[in-house]
Coordinates of C-alpha atoms and ligand atoms in Angstrom, one line a residue:
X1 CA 99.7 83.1 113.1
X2 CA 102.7 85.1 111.7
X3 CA 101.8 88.4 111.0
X4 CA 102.5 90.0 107.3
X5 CA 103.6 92.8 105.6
X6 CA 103.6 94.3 102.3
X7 CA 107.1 96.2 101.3
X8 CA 107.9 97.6 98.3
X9 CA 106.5 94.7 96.2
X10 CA 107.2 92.2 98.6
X11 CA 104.8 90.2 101.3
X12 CA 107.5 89.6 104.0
X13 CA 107.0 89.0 108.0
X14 CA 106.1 91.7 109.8
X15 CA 108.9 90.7 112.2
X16 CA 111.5 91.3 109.4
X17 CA 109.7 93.6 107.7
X18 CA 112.2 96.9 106.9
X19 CA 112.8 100.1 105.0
X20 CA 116.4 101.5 103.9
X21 CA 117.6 103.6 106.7
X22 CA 117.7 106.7 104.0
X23 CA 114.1 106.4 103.1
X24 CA 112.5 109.9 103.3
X25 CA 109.7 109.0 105.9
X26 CA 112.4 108.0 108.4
X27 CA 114.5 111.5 107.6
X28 CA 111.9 113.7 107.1
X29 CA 108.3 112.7 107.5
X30 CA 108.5 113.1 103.5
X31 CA 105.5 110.8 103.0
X32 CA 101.7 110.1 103.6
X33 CA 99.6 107.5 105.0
X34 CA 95.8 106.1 105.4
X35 CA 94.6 104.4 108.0
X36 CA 91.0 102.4 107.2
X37 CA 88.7 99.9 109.2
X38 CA 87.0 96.7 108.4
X39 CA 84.4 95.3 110.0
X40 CA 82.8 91.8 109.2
X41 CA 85.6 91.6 106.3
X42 CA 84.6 94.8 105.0
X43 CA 86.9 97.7 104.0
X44 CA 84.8 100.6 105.0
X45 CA 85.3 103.9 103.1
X46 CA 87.6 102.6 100.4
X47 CA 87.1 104.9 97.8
X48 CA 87.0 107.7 100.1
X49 CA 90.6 106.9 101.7
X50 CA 92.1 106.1 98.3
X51 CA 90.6 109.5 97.0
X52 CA 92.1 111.4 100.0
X53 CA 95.5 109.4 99.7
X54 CA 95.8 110.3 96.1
X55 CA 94.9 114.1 96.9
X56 CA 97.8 114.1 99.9
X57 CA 100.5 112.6 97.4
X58 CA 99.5 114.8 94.7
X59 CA 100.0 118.3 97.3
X60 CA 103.1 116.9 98.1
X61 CA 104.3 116.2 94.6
X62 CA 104.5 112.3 95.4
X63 CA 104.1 110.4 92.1
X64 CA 101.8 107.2 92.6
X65 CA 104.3 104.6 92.3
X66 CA 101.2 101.5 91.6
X67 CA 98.0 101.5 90.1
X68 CA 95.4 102.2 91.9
X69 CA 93.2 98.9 91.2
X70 CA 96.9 97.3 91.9
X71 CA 97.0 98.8 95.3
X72 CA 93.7 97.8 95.9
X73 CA 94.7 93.8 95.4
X74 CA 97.6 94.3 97.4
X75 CA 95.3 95.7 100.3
X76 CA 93.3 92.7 100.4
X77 CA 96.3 90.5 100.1
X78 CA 97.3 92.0 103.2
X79 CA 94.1 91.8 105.0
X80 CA 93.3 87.9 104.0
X81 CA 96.8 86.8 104.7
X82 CA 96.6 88.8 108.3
X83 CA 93.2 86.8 108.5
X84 CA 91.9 90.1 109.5
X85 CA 87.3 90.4 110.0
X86 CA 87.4 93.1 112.1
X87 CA 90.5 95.8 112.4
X88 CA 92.3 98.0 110.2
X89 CA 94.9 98.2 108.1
X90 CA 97.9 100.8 107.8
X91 CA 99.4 102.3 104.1
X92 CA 102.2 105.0 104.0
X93 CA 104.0 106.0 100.7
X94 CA 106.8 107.7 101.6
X95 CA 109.1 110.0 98.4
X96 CA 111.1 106.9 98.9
X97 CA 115.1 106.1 99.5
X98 CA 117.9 108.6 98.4
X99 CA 120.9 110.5 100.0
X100 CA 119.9 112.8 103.0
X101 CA 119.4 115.9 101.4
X102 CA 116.5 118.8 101.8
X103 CA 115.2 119.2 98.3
X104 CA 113.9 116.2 96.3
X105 CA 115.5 113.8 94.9
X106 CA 116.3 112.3 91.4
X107 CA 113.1 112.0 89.0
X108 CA 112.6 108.1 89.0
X109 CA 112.9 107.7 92.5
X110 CA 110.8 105.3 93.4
X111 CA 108.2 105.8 96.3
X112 CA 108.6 103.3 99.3
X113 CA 104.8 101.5 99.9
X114 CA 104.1 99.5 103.0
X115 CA 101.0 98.0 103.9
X116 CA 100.0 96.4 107.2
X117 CA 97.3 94.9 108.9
X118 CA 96.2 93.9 112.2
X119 CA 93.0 92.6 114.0
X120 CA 91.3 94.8 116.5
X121 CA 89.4 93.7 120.0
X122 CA 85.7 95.2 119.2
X123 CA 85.6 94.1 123.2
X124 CA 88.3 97.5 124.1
X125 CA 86.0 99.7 121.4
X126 CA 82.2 98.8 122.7
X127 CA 83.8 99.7 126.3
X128 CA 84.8 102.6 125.1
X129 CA 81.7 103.9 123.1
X130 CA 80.2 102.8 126.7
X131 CA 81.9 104.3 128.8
X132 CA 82.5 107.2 127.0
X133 CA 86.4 109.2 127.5
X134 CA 88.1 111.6 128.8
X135 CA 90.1 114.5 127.0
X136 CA 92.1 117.3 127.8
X137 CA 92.7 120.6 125.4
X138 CA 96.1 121.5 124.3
X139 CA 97.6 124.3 121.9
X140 CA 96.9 123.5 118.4
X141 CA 101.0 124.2 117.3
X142 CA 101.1 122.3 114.1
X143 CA 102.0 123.3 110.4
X144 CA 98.9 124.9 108.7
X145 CA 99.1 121.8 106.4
X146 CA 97.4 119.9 108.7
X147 CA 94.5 119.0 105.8
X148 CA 97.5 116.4 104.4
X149 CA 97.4 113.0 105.7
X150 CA 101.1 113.2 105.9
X151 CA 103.4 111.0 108.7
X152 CA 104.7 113.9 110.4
X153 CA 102.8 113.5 113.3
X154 CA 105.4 114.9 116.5
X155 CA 103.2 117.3 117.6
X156 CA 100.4 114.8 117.6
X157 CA 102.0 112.0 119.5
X158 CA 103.3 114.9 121.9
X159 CA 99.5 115.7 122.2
X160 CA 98.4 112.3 123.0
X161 CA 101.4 111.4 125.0
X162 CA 100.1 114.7 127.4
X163 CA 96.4 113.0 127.3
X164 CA 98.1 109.6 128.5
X165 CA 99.5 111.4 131.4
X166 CA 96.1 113.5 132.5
X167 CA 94.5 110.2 132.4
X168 CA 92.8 111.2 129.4
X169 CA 92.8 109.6 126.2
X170 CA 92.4 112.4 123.4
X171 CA 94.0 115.7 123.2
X172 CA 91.7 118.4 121.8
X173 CA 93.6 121.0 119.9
X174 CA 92.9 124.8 120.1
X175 CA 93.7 127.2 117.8
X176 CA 94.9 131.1 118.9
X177 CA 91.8 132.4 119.4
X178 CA 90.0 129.6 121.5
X179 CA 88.5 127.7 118.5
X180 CA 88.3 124.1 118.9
X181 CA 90.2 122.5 115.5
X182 CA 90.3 118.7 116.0
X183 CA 91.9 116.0 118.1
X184 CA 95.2 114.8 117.9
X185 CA 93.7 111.4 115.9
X186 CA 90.0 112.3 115.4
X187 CA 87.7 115.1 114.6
X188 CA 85.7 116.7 117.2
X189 CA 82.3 117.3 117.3
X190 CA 79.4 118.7 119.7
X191 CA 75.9 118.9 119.9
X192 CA 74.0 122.6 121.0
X193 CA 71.3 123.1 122.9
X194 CA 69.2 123.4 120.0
X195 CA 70.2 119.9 118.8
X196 CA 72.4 120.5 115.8
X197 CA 75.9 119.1 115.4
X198 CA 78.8 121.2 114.6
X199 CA 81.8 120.5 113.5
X200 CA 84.8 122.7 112.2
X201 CA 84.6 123.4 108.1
X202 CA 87.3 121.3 106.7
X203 CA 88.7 124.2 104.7
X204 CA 91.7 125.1 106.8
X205 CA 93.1 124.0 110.4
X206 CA 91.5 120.4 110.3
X207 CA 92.6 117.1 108.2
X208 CA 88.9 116.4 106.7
X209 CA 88.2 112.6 108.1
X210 CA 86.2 110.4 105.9
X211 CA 84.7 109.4 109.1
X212 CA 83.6 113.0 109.3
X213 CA 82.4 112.6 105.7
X214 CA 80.8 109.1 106.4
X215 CA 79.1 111.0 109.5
X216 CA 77.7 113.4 107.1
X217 CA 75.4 111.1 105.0
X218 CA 74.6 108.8 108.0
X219 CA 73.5 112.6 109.8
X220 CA 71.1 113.3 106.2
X221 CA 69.4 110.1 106.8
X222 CA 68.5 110.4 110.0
X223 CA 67.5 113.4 109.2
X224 CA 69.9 115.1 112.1
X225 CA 70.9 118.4 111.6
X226 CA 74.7 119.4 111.0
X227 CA 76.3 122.6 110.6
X228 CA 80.0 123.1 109.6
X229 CA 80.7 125.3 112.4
X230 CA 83.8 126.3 114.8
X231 CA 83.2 126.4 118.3
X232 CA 85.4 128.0 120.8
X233 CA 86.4 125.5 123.8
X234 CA 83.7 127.4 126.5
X235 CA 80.6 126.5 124.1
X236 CA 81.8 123.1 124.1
X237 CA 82.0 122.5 127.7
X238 CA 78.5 123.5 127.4
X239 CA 77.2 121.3 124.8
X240 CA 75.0 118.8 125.2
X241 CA 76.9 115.9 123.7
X242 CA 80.6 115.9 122.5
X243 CA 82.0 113.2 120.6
X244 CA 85.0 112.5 118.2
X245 CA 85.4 110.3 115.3
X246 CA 87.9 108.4 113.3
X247 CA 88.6 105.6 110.9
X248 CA 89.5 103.0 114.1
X249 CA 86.9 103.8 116.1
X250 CA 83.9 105.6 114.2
X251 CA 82.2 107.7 117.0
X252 CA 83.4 108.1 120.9
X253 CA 81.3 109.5 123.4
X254 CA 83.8 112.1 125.6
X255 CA 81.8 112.9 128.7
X256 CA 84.6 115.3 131.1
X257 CA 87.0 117.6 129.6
X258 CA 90.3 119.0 131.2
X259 CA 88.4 117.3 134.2
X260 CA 85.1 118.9 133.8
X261 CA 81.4 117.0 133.3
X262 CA 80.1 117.5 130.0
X263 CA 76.3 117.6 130.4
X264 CA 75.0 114.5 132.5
X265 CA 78.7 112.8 131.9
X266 CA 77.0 110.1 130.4
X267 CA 77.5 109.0 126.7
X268 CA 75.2 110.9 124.6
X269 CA 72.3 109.6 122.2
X270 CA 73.2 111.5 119.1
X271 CA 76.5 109.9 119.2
X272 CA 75.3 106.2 119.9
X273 CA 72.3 106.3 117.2
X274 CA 74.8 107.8 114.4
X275 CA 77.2 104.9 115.4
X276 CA 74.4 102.1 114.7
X277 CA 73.7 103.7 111.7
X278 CA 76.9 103.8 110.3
X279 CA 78.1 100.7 108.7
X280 CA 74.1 100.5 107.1
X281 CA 75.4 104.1 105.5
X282 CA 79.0 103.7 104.4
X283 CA 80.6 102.1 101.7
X284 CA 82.0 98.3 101.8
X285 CA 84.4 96.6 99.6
X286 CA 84.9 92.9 100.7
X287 CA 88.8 91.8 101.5
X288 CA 87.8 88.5 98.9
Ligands
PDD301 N1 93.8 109.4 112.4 N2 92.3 114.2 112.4 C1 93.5 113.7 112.6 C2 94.7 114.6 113.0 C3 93.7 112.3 112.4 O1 95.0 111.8 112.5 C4 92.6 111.5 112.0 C5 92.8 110.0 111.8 C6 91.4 112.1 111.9 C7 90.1 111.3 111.5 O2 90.2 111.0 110.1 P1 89.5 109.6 109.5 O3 88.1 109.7 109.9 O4 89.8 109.7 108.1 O5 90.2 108.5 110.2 C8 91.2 113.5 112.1 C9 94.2 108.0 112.1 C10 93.1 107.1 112.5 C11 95.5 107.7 112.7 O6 96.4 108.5 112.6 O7 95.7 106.6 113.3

């Protein structure tokens, strides 16, 4: 099957798919992006990843260059074409193409959108939520505009590059004094002793996940306890369960921590029973 992208009004194959070599994502991260999953040809979170898209292009002064409903056709376009059930798809909109310079450019520059889509192996991601995986903690030395889903993400890829090469798979950053913030793709949550999940507020330091979000209501009606909470990185070594989450892969069980065991180093329950609940709980838009 030949893969397909959407460019700038165009569905072309993702082989020849391109951007102008002046586009403002390629010189200076100038743009934002979404990443959201489907499951059983669902689009999971829609509104909720459009809402937060809209918000990053509006703090970064990015006009919408389509309609939103617009968008939404072009998404599903995408997904269908890809013959995509279960997997995600990928949107950046980027200030779009102009001559390199810092400040922005002309009013009526049109913003560069690309869509992809690709299948996932739900194989790779039940092993995983199985298994459970490792992490290591790193230095949280990002911009303090970290809440923007924007494509500046060196010191993330840096982060997970340094995971790859612990054998881990997620770095956990750390802010100056000791607080956990989030990973370098996910948000990062733990279980205390009394049973309550924290999490970091979503006010500053953290980009606020709709996964998290989506946690959130599936935690209410399960009745679990959460509490919007930092944690330094001792009390989580402690917890009982830690876990992260994000759009591709909902809710991972990490059981050792910059090598050490957290609790039993088995996956934990609170983790696997908010994961079963959480396609019941969250919003689906079908790709047809
Ligand atoms: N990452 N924090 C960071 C830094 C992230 O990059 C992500 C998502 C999250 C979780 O957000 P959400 O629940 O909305 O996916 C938290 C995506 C998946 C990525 O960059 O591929």
């Amino acid at each position: 099957m030949t893969r397909i992208a959407y460019v700038n009004g165009r569905y072309v194959r993702h082989a020849d798919a391109s951007v102008h070599i002046e586009d403002r994502g390629y010189q200076f991260a100038d743009g934002v992006y979404e990443v959201c999953e489907v499951r059983h040809a669902m689009i999971v979170d829609l509104t909720r990843h459009l809402d937060r898209l809209g918000r990053s292009l509006t703090e970064l002064r990015i006009d919408w260059s389509m309609h939103r409903s617009a968008l939404v056709m072009v998404i599903r376009e995408v997904l269908r074409r890809n013959r995509v059930r279960n997997g995600l798809f990928y949107l950046q909109v980027t200030r779009g193409v102009a001559k390199r310079d810092h400040v922005f450019p002309a009013k009526g520059t049109r913003p560069s959108v690309v869509v992809t889509a690709k299948s996932t192996d739900p194989g790779v991601i039940a092993a995983k939520n199985a298994n459970g995986i490792r992490a290591i903690t790193v230095p949280d030395n990002r911009w303090d505009r970290v809440d923007i889903k924007t494509v500046g993400l060196l010191s993330n890829a840096l982060a997970r590059q340094q995971a790859r090469e612990a054998g881990a798979q997620e770095a956990i950053y750390v802010d100056p004094d000791g607080l956990v913030t989030e990973g370098a793709a996910t948000n990062v949550w733990m279980v205390d002793a009394d049973g309550a999940i924290l999490t970091r507020p979503a006010e500053h330091g953290i980009l606020k996940g709709i996964t998290r979000s989506g946690l959130m209501d599936v935690a209410r009606a399960l009745e679990l306890t959460v509490r919007e909470e930092a944690f330094s990185v001792e009390k989580m070594m402690d917890a009982r369960e830690v876990f992260i989450t994000a759009a591709t892969s909902i809710c991972f069980p990490v059981i050792e921590i910059d090598g050490r065991t957290i609790a039993n180093g088995h996956p934990g329950g609170v983790s696997q029973k908010i994961r079963e609940a959480f396609f019941d709980v969250a919003e689906k838009t079908s790709i047809w």
